[in-house]
Amino acid sequence: MPGVFLKVRLIGWRSCLAAIVIVSGFSFSCRSPLDPFGPKTTHDDGLLEVSRQLQVPEGFEVELVYSVPLEEQGSWVALTLDTAGRLITADQFGSLYRVTLGDGDSVTEVEKLDLPIGHAQGLLYAYDSLYVTVNLYRTSKEKVAQGSGFYRVLDTDGDDRFDQVKLLKRLEAVDNANGHGEHGPHAAVLGPDGLIYLVAGNGTKVPEGLAPTSPFRNWANDLLIPPEPGFVPAGWVARTDETGSVWELVAGGFRNSYDLAFDPDGELFVFDADSEAGIGKPWYRPTRINQVVSGGEYGWRYDTGRWTPYGKWPEHYPDSVGSVVDVGFGSPTGLVFGTGARFPSRYQRALFACDWASGTIYAVHLKPQGAGFAATFESFLTGSAAPVTDIVVNRDGDLYFTVGGREAKSGLFRIRYRGGEVTDPAGPLDHPAAERARRIRKRLEQFHGREDPRAVEEAWPHLASADRALRYAARVAIERQDLAEWQGRALRENDPVASIQAMLALARTGRGGLQEAVLERLGRLPLERLPEDRLLEALRAYSLAFIRMGGPRQGLGQQAVKRLGRLYPSSSRKLNQELCRLLVYVKDPGVIEKSLRLMDTGGRQDKLFYFAALSHLGEGWSLPQRKIFFRALNASQREYLRAEKAIGRKGLNRRFIYTIQSLRQSAVETLGDEEHEALEEIIEDRQFLAAADEEPVRGFVRTWRVADFLPRLEQVENGRSYENGRSVYEAAECARCHRFRDQGGTTGPDITTVGNRFDAQYLLESLLDPSKVVADRFFNESVRLGDGRIYVGRVVYNDGKLLRLRQDPFSQKVTEVAADRVETRTVSRISEMPEGLLDVFTGEEILDLVAYLKSGGNRADPVFHTPHPKPEEP
C-alpha cells in the first residue's frame, strides 16, 4: 500500500533544540518543548508555546511530539497502539495515519494510510487488525467506506500494509437525514473476555440483529410526564466478537460518552455529560464517571426541546446505575487507565479522563465500595488552547495524548515521569470485602442473558442487600427468568427492601393484569416509617406500576393515591419532587395547592421544577390557582431580566427565560376556551420582554479580516483591558446565543472554556469568519415540502414522524412538519452568527474581546495586568 511519509527529526536538545519536518519538498519546523529560547520557525502552529503552558504534577513533564499540519493532516481525535508500539490516529474529517515514534536522535515518521476509510472517532488495534468506527456527519462531502459503521481493516498479505476494509456492522443515526453528528458511534476497546466493546452517543440507533443473550433489554422511557416519546435508550455500550458476527447490548441510557476503559480487574468505565442547556436547572446532571455494569441503565433520555425536567432520570432511581463520581461541567473525550505507565503507583491505578471543553486531563482515583466504586479526582493536566481528544499508555511507559477536534490546531504530546518516586508495576489494591462483593455481582450477571433454573434462588437473597450494586444485579437476573417462576414469591416477600426490588421487577416485566396486585403489595409497605432512600425507591416502584402496567385506571390504585398525598409535602426536596411528579401524573386534586406553596417558598431551581411539573396538568385547577401560576411565571421572567439589567449584561439569563416561555406555552395548551379568555390579560403579559435602555448606535469602523490581526496576535497575551473586553462582549450581545461563565443563551455553543481549547487565532477566526467551522449540532437546514413550501431553521426534534424547526434563534417557538410531507432537507453551512458583527469596534477592542474570552472572563488573569506598548490602530 503506498503511503505519504512525514519525517520529524528531533535534534539533540544540547545542540540546536529544533525539530524539522520535510514533506514533499516543503519544510516545516517547530521548536523543541525543552528549548525556552529557540527561535520561532515556520510550522510550530503555536503548539510549542501551548506545551510550555501545560501544568502537570511535580515530577512530570509534557513534551510536544508532533505538530500536525492542519491543511495536510487535519485535526486528530482518536488514538490506538499496534503491537509494534506505533500509534494509529484519525483526522476527525479525514484520513487515518500511522505514527512511528522517535526518541532522542531517532526519527518520528507519520504515514498516511491509503485506504477508502476515514472520519473515524474510534480506533482499536486487536487480532492483527485495525477496527475503525466511522462517524459520518451530515456535512461530510465525500463517501467514506460504506457509511457510518464499525469496520475491520486487515493486512491480508503480511507486508505491514493494510489492504482490505470490511464492514462489520452498519450504525445508523437516529435521524438519518441529519447523520450522526458528534453524538454518533465512538470508541472501541478490547475487553478481558476477548470481546470488543463499542460506545455510541445518543444520536445512534441501537444496532440491528442483537443476540437474545444481550444483558440490556426491556428498555422504555419510564418517565411519568413525557411531553414526547423521545429516543430510547439514548447512548449505549455494545460488544461483539473478533469477526463482528454476534452483537450484544450491554448497557444504555448514556448521553454521549466518547470512550471506554477497562481497569486491570476487568471493570469497565465511561465518562459522560448531560446537555449543557440544562446547566443551572434542577434537572441537570453533572459530567460524571460511570461504571458500566451488565444490564446497566443510566437514565439519560433525549432532550425534546420542551425544556422539561423529564429528559433524564434522577440519580436516586433504583432501576438506574448511579455515577462513581461527578466531575462538574465538561465535554468528555478520551479515557484510559494508567496501567503500564512508568508512573508512581497512585497514577498507575488512576483513570485518566480527557475533558475537551476545559483542556483538562483528570486523574480519577477509584476506591472499591461494595460491588462498585466511589472516587475522587484531581486535575492532572491543565492548560490553554489544548482541547484534549484521546489518550493512550504506550509500552514505553509514557502517556500520549492528542489535542484537536472541530478543525482546531492539533498535536501529539507525551507525558513522562522524571521524579524520584518508585515506578515499579503497582499490584492490585488489597480489599477482600470488595473483591468478594464483585465476585457475587459477576456471578449474578451471568444470568442476565439467559434463563437458568438456579438464577432465582441465587439472586433472591441479594434483593435485600445493603449494597445497591448487588440489589441491581440481582433484580436484573430475576427479570430475565420466566415470570411464572418468581411472581408468587415476589408478592409474598415481606422484607421491605427486597419487596420494593421485587415490585420493581414485576412492574418492569409483568402485564397489566398484575397492576392491582403490585399496588396492593406496595400499599402494605410502612411508607411513613421508611428512611428517605427506601421511600424514594418505593415511589419509583409506584411510578413504574403506573407507567408500565396501564396507567392509573379508574378505581384502581385510589388508595395508593390517598396514601401518597398524605406524604406530600415533606421536609425533603427529593421526596417532594418525586411525590409531585407522581401526584401530577395521577391527577391528584390536592397536588396543585401544595405545589404552589412549595413554589412560592422555594428558590429559583425549585420554582423551575414546579413550573415544569404543573405546566402539564390540565385538570383540577381553580381560576385563582391558574392566576397564581401564570403571575409567578411572569414574575420569574422579570426577575431574570432585572438581574441582567442590574449588572448591565443583557442576554445572560436568556436560556432560563426561554425555559419559562416554553413552560408557559405548555400550560396554555392545557387551558379550556373559557379559562384562556379569563386569563388572557395575564398570559399576554409582555413585561418580561422589557429590555434595558437601548445602547447608542455604534458607527462603522472597518470590515475586519483575520489577516488584519495576524501580525498582532502576540498582543493578546498581555496589556489587555478587562473592562473593554467585557464591554465589547456585552455590546455585541454575545450572551443572547452563548453561555459564558454560567450565564447566557444556548442557541450557540458554550464558550466558557474556549480559551482552554483554542488559541487567539482560532478565536479570531470564529469571531470574524463564523461560518468557517460550525459544530454539527448548530447547523440550520432548508426543509422543502412536497407542496413547494420551504422552511429554514434548526431541527430540534425528529422522531421519524415529526420534525420541529426553530426558525428564530432568539425564540423557542417551533414549526412542526410531518416527516412524510418533507421532500428534501438541505444542510446550510452558514452560521447563525452574522458576519461583520465586530465591524463597529476598533482593533484594540477586538483584541480585548479575544483576551476576555481566552481568560474565561477572569479579571485576575495576567493578560490584563502585564503592560505592553500599544501600536497605533491600523
Short mmCIF file of N, CA, C and O in Angstrom, two decimals, residues 52-136:
data_model
loop_
_atom_site.label_atom_id
_atom_site.label_comp_id
_atom_site.label_asym_id
_atom_site.label_seq_id
_atom_site.Cartn_x
_atom_site.Cartn_y
_atom_site.Cartn_z
N ARG A 52 4.46 24.60 26.72
CA ARG A 52 5.14 25.23 27.86
C ARG A 52 4.15 25.65 28.94
O ARG A 52 4.51 25.77 30.11
N GLN A 53 2.92 25.92 28.55
CA GLN A 53 1.93 26.41 29.50
C GLN A 53 1.13 25.29 30.15
O GLN A 53 0.36 25.54 31.07
N LEU A 54 1.31 24.06 29.68
CA LEU A 54 0.59 22.95 30.28
C LEU A 54 1.14 22.64 31.66
O LEU A 54 2.36 22.56 31.85
N GLN A 55 0.25 22.45 32.62
CA GLN A 55 0.64 22.21 34.00
C GLN A 55 0.35 20.76 34.38
O GLN A 55 -0.76 20.26 34.15
N VAL A 56 1.35 20.08 34.97
CA VAL A 56 1.19 18.71 35.44
C VAL A 56 1.78 18.63 36.85
O VAL A 56 2.51 19.52 37.28
N PRO A 57 1.47 17.56 37.59
CA PRO A 57 2.01 17.46 38.95
C PRO A 57 3.54 17.43 38.97
O PRO A 57 4.20 17.10 37.97
N GLU A 58 4.09 17.77 40.12
CA GLU A 58 5.54 17.79 40.29
C GLU A 58 6.13 16.42 39.94
O GLU A 58 5.60 15.38 40.34
N GLY A 59 7.23 16.45 39.20
CA GLY A 59 7.90 15.23 38.79
C GLY A 59 7.55 14.78 37.38
O GLY A 59 8.23 13.94 36.80
N PHE A 60 6.46 15.34 36.82
CA PHE A 60 6.04 15.01 35.46
C PHE A 60 6.47 16.11 34.50
O PHE A 60 6.63 17.27 34.90
N GLU A 61 6.65 15.76 33.24
CA GLU A 61 6.93 16.74 32.21
C GLU A 61 6.12 16.41 30.96
O GLU A 61 5.80 15.26 30.69
N VAL A 62 5.78 17.46 30.22
CA VAL A 62 4.99 17.32 29.00
C VAL A 62 5.85 17.73 27.82
O VAL A 62 6.53 18.76 27.87
N GLU A 63 5.83 16.94 26.75
CA GLU A 63 6.59 17.26 25.54
C GLU A 63 5.67 17.24 24.33
O GLU A 63 4.79 16.38 24.22
N LEU A 64 5.88 18.16 23.43
CA LEU A 64 5.22 18.13 22.13
C LEU A 64 5.98 17.17 21.25
O LEU A 64 7.16 17.40 20.93
N VAL A 65 5.35 16.09 20.85
CA VAL A 65 5.99 15.09 19.99
C VAL A 65 5.85 15.44 18.52
O VAL A 65 6.78 15.29 17.73
N TYR A 66 4.67 15.95 18.15
CA TYR A 66 4.43 16.22 16.73
C TYR A 66 3.35 17.28 16.59
O TYR A 66 2.28 17.19 17.20
N SER A 67 3.63 18.29 15.80
CA SER A 67 2.66 19.33 15.47
C SER A 67 2.02 18.97 14.13
O SER A 67 2.70 18.87 13.12
N VAL A 68 0.73 18.76 14.12
CA VAL A 68 0.02 18.26 12.95
C VAL A 68 -0.24 19.39 11.96
O VAL A 68 -0.89 20.38 12.32
N PRO A 69 0.25 19.27 10.71
CA PRO A 69 -0.08 20.30 9.70
C PRO A 69 -1.58 20.25 9.39
O PRO A 69 -2.07 19.28 8.82
N LEU A 70 -2.30 21.28 9.78
CA LEU A 70 -3.75 21.25 9.71
C LEU A 70 -4.26 21.03 8.29
O LEU A 70 -5.16 20.23 8.06
N GLU A 71 -3.69 21.74 7.33
CA GLU A 71 -4.20 21.64 5.96
C GLU A 71 -3.92 20.29 5.34
O GLU A 71 -4.68 19.82 4.49
N GLU A 72 -2.82 19.64 5.75
CA GLU A 72 -2.45 18.35 5.14
C GLU A 72 -3.02 17.15 5.90
O GLU A 72 -3.40 16.15 5.29
N GLN A 73 -3.07 17.24 7.25
CA GLN A 73 -3.42 16.07 8.03
C GLN A 73 -4.60 16.30 8.97
O GLN A 73 -4.96 15.42 9.75
N GLY A 74 -5.20 17.47 8.92
CA GLY A 74 -6.42 17.73 9.66
C GLY A 74 -6.21 17.86 11.15
O GLY A 74 -5.19 18.33 11.63
N SER A 75 -7.21 17.43 11.89
CA SER A 75 -7.25 17.58 13.34
C SER A 75 -7.53 16.22 13.96
O SER A 75 -8.58 15.63 13.72
N TRP A 76 -6.62 15.73 14.80
CA TRP A 76 -6.64 14.34 15.25
C TRP A 76 -7.53 14.18 16.48
O TRP A 76 -7.45 14.95 17.44
N VAL A 77 -8.34 13.10 16.45
CA VAL A 77 -9.31 12.91 17.54
C VAL A 77 -9.31 11.50 18.13
O VAL A 77 -10.02 11.25 19.11
N ALA A 78 -8.56 10.56 17.57
CA ALA A 78 -8.60 9.19 18.07
C ALA A 78 -7.21 8.58 18.01
O ALA A 78 -6.40 8.92 17.12
N LEU A 79 -6.93 7.68 18.95
CA LEU A 79 -5.62 7.02 19.03
C LEU A 79 -5.78 5.54 19.36
O LEU A 79 -6.70 5.16 20.08
N THR A 80 -4.87 4.73 18.83
CA THR A 80 -4.71 3.36 19.29
C THR A 80 -3.27 2.95 19.06
O THR A 80 -2.53 3.63 18.33
N LEU A 81 -2.86 1.85 19.68
CA LEU A 81 -1.49 1.34 19.57
C LEU A 81 -1.51 -0.01 18.89
O LEU A 81 -2.32 -0.88 19.23
N ASP A 82 -0.59 -0.20 17.93
CA ASP A 82 -0.47 -1.54 17.36
C ASP A 82 0.56 -2.35 18.16
O ASP A 82 1.16 -1.85 19.12
N THR A 83 0.79 -3.58 17.77
CA THR A 83 1.67 -4.46 18.54
C THR A 83 3.13 -4.05 18.47
O THR A 83 3.94 -4.48 19.29
N ALA A 84 3.47 -3.20 17.51
CA ALA A 84 4.85 -2.71 17.38
C ALA A 84 5.07 -1.41 18.16
O ALA A 84 6.15 -0.82 18.08
N GLY A 85 4.07 -0.96 18.89
CA GLY A 85 4.21 0.28 19.66
C GLY A 85 4.00 1.52 18.83
O GLY A 85 4.28 2.63 19.29
N ARG A 86 3.50 1.37 17.61
CA ARG A 86 3.21 2.53 16.77
C ARG A 86 1.79 3.04 17.07
O ARG A 86 0.90 2.26 17.40
N LEU A 87 1.62 4.32 16.94
CA LEU A 87 0.32 4.94 17.14
C LEU A 87 -0.42 5.00 15.81
O LEU A 87 0.16 5.31 14.77
N ILE A 88 -1.69 4.72 15.85
CA ILE A 88 -2.56 4.96 14.70
C ILE A 88 -3.58 6.01 15.14
O ILE A 88 -4.15 5.92 16.23
N THR A 89 -3.76 7.01 14.31
CA THR A 89 -4.61 8.13 14.69
C THR A 89 -5.53 8.50 13.54
O THR A 89 -5.37 7.99 12.42
N ALA A 90 -6.49 9.37 13.83
CA ALA A 90 -7.51 9.71 12.84
C ALA A 90 -7.80 11.20 12.85
O ALA A 90 -7.93 11.81 13.90
N ASP A 91 -7.89 11.76 11.64
CA ASP A 91 -8.40 13.12 11.46
C ASP A 91 -9.92 13.05 11.56
O ASP A 91 -10.55 12.20 10.92
N GLN A 92 -10.53 13.93 12.32
CA GLN A 92 -11.98 13.88 12.53
C GLN A 92 -12.75 13.88 11.22
O GLN A 92 -13.77 13.21 11.10
N PHE A 93 -12.28 14.64 10.23
CA PHE A 93 -13.00 14.74 8.96
C PHE A 93 -12.15 14.24 7.80
O PHE A 93 -12.37 14.66 6.66
N GLY A 94 -11.18 13.37 8.09
CA GLY A 94 -10.32 12.94 7.01
C GLY A 94 -9.76 11.54 7.22
O GLY A 94 -10.47 10.64 7.66
N SER A 95 -8.47 11.39 6.94
CA SER A 95 -7.84 10.08 6.82
C SER A 95 -7.30 9.54 8.13
O SER A 95 -7.36 10.19 9.18
N LEU A 96 -6.74 8.33 8.05
CA LEU A 96 -6.05 7.69 9.15
C LEU A 96 -4.55 7.82 8.93
O LEU A 96 -4.07 7.85 7.78
N TYR A 97 -3.80 7.84 10.04
CA TYR A 97 -2.33 7.98 9.97
C TYR A 97 -1.69 7.01 10.95
O TYR A 97 -2.24 6.70 12.00
N ARG A 98 -0.48 6.53 10.58
CA ARG A 98 0.30 5.67 11.47
C ARG A 98 1.57 6.42 11.84
O ARG A 98 2.29 6.93 10.99
N VAL A 99 1.85 6.46 13.15
CA VAL A 99 2.95 7.25 13.67
C VAL A 99 3.97 6.32 14.32
O VAL A 99 3.65 5.60 15.26
N THR A 100 5.19 6.33 13.78
CA THR A 100 6.30 5.62 14.40
C THR A 100 7.07 6.62 15.23
O THR A 100 7.65 7.57 14.71
N LEU A 101 7.06 6.42 16.53
CA LEU A 101 7.60 7.41 17.45
C LEU A 101 9.12 7.40 17.46
O LEU A 101 9.74 6.34 17.36
N GLY A 102 9.69 8.58 17.60
CA GLY A 102 11.12 8.71 17.74
C GLY A 102 11.47 9.21 19.13
O GLY A 102 10.64 9.75 19.84
N ASP A 103 12.73 9.01 19.50
CA ASP A 103 13.19 9.48 20.79
C ASP A 103 14.66 9.84 20.65
O ASP A 103 15.43 9.14 19.98
N GLY A 104 15.05 10.93 21.28
CA GLY A 104 16.45 11.36 21.17
C GLY A 104 16.76 11.76 19.74
O GLY A 104 16.14 12.65 19.18
N ASP A 105 17.74 11.08 19.11
CA ASP A 105 18.14 11.40 17.75
C ASP A 105 17.42 10.54 16.70
O ASP A 105 17.75 10.59 15.52
N SER A 106 16.48 9.71 17.13
CA SER A 106 15.76 8.88 16.16
C SER A 106 14.70 9.70 15.44
O SER A 106 14.48 10.87 15.74
N VAL A 107 14.03 9.08 14.49
CA VAL A 107 13.11 9.79 13.60
C VAL A 107 11.68 9.37 13.88
O VAL A 107 11.39 8.19 14.06
N THR A 108 10.78 10.34 13.94
CA THR A 108 9.35 10.06 14.03
C THR A 108 8.76 10.13 12.63
O THR A 108 8.93 11.13 11.94
N GLU A 109 8.10 9.05 12.23
CA GLU A 109 7.51 9.00 10.89
C GLU A 109 5.99 9.03 11.00
O GLU A 109 5.41 8.35 11.85
N VAL A 110 5.37 9.82 10.16
CA VAL A 110 3.91 9.90 10.09
C VAL A 110 3.48 9.47 8.70
O VAL A 110 3.83 10.11 7.71
N GLU A 111 2.75 8.38 8.63
CA GLU A 111 2.37 7.77 7.35
C GLU A 111 0.86 7.83 7.17
O GLU A 111 0.11 7.36 8.03
N LYS A 112 0.42 8.40 6.08
CA LYS A 112 -1.00 8.39 5.77
C LYS A 112 -1.38 7.02 5.25
O LYS A 112 -0.75 6.48 4.34
N LEU A 113 -2.44 6.43 5.85
CA LEU A 113 -2.90 5.12 5.40
C LEU A 113 -3.79 5.30 4.18
O LEU A 113 -4.85 5.93 4.26
N ASP A 114 -3.34 4.75 3.08
CA ASP A 114 -4.04 4.92 1.81
C ASP A 114 -5.17 3.89 1.72
O ASP A 114 -5.05 2.85 1.09
N LEU A 115 -6.28 4.23 2.40
CA LEU A 115 -7.42 3.32 2.48
C LEU A 115 -8.71 4.09 2.24
O LEU A 115 -8.79 5.28 2.56
N PRO A 116 -9.71 3.43 1.69
CA PRO A 116 -11.01 4.09 1.48
C PRO A 116 -11.83 4.15 2.76
O PRO A 116 -12.96 3.68 2.83
N ILE A 117 -11.23 4.72 3.80
CA ILE A 117 -11.92 4.81 5.09
C ILE A 117 -11.35 6.00 5.84
O ILE A 117 -10.17 6.36 5.66
N GLY A 118 -12.16 6.61 6.65
CA GLY A 118 -11.75 7.79 7.41
C GLY A 118 -12.90 8.30 8.24
O GLY A 118 -13.85 7.57 8.53
N HIS A 119 -12.83 9.57 8.66
CA HIS A 119 -13.87 10.15 9.51
C HIS A 119 -14.10 9.26 10.73
O HIS A 119 -15.23 9.01 11.14
N ALA A 120 -13.01 8.79 11.31
CA ALA A 120 -13.10 7.86 12.44
C ALA A 120 -13.15 8.60 13.76
O ALA A 120 -12.46 9.60 13.95
N GLN A 121 -13.95 8.09 14.67
CA GLN A 121 -13.96 8.59 16.05
C GLN A 121 -13.68 7.46 17.03
O GLN A 121 -13.85 7.63 18.24
N GLY A 122 -13.25 6.33 16.52
CA GLY A 122 -12.84 5.23 17.37
C GLY A 122 -11.88 4.33 16.62
O GLY A 122 -12.13 3.98 15.46
N LEU A 123 -10.77 3.98 17.25
CA LEU A 123 -9.76 3.11 16.66
C LEU A 123 -9.35 2.06 17.69
O LEU A 123 -9.19 2.37 18.87
N LEU A 124 -9.19 0.83 17.24
CA LEU A 124 -8.72 -0.25 18.11
C LEU A 124 -7.87 -1.20 17.28
O LEU A 124 -8.32 -1.69 16.24
N TYR A 125 -6.66 -1.47 17.77
CA TYR A 125 -5.83 -2.49 17.13
C TYR A 125 -5.94 -3.77 17.96
O TYR A 125 -5.58 -3.80 19.13
N ALA A 126 -6.47 -4.83 17.35
CA ALA A 126 -6.64 -6.11 18.03
C ALA A 126 -6.76 -7.21 16.98
O ALA A 126 -7.20 -6.95 15.84
N TYR A 127 -6.39 -8.40 17.36
CA TYR A 127 -6.48 -9.55 16.47
C TYR A 127 -5.80 -9.28 15.13
O TYR A 127 -6.32 -9.61 14.06
N ASP A 128 -4.61 -8.65 15.20
CA ASP A 128 -3.83 -8.32 14.00
C ASP A 128 -4.64 -7.52 13.00
O ASP A 128 -4.43 -7.61 11.79
N SER A 129 -5.56 -6.74 13.49
CA SER A 129 -6.44 -5.94 12.63
C SER A 129 -6.62 -4.57 13.25
O SER A 129 -6.38 -4.37 14.44
N LEU A 130 -7.05 -3.65 12.42
CA LEU A 130 -7.42 -2.32 12.89
C LEU A 130 -8.93 -2.21 12.80
O LEU A 130 -9.52 -2.33 11.72
N TYR A 131 -9.58 -2.00 13.95
CA TYR A 131 -11.03 -1.80 13.98
C TYR A 131 -11.29 -0.29 13.99
O TYR A 131 -10.68 0.45 14.77
N VAL A 132 -12.19 0.14 13.13
CA VAL A 132 -12.43 1.56 12.92
C VAL A 132 -13.92 1.86 13.05
O VAL A 132 -14.75 1.22 12.41
N THR A 133 -14.24 2.83 13.89
CA THR A 133 -15.61 3.33 13.99
C THR A 133 -15.72 4.58 13.13
O THR A 133 -15.13 5.60 13.44
N VAL A 134 -16.47 4.49 12.06
CA VAL A 134 -16.67 5.62 11.15
C VAL A 134 -17.93 6.36 11.59
O VAL A 134 -19.00 5.77 11.77
N ASN A 135 -17.79 7.65 11.74
CA ASN A 135 -18.90 8.51 12.18
C ASN A 135 -19.06 9.63 11.16
O ASN A 135 -18.43 10.67 11.26
N LEU A 136 -19.89 9.38 10.16
CA LEU A 136 -20.10 10.39 9.12
C LEU A 136 -21.09 11.45 9.59
O LEU A 136 -22.13 11.13 10.16
#
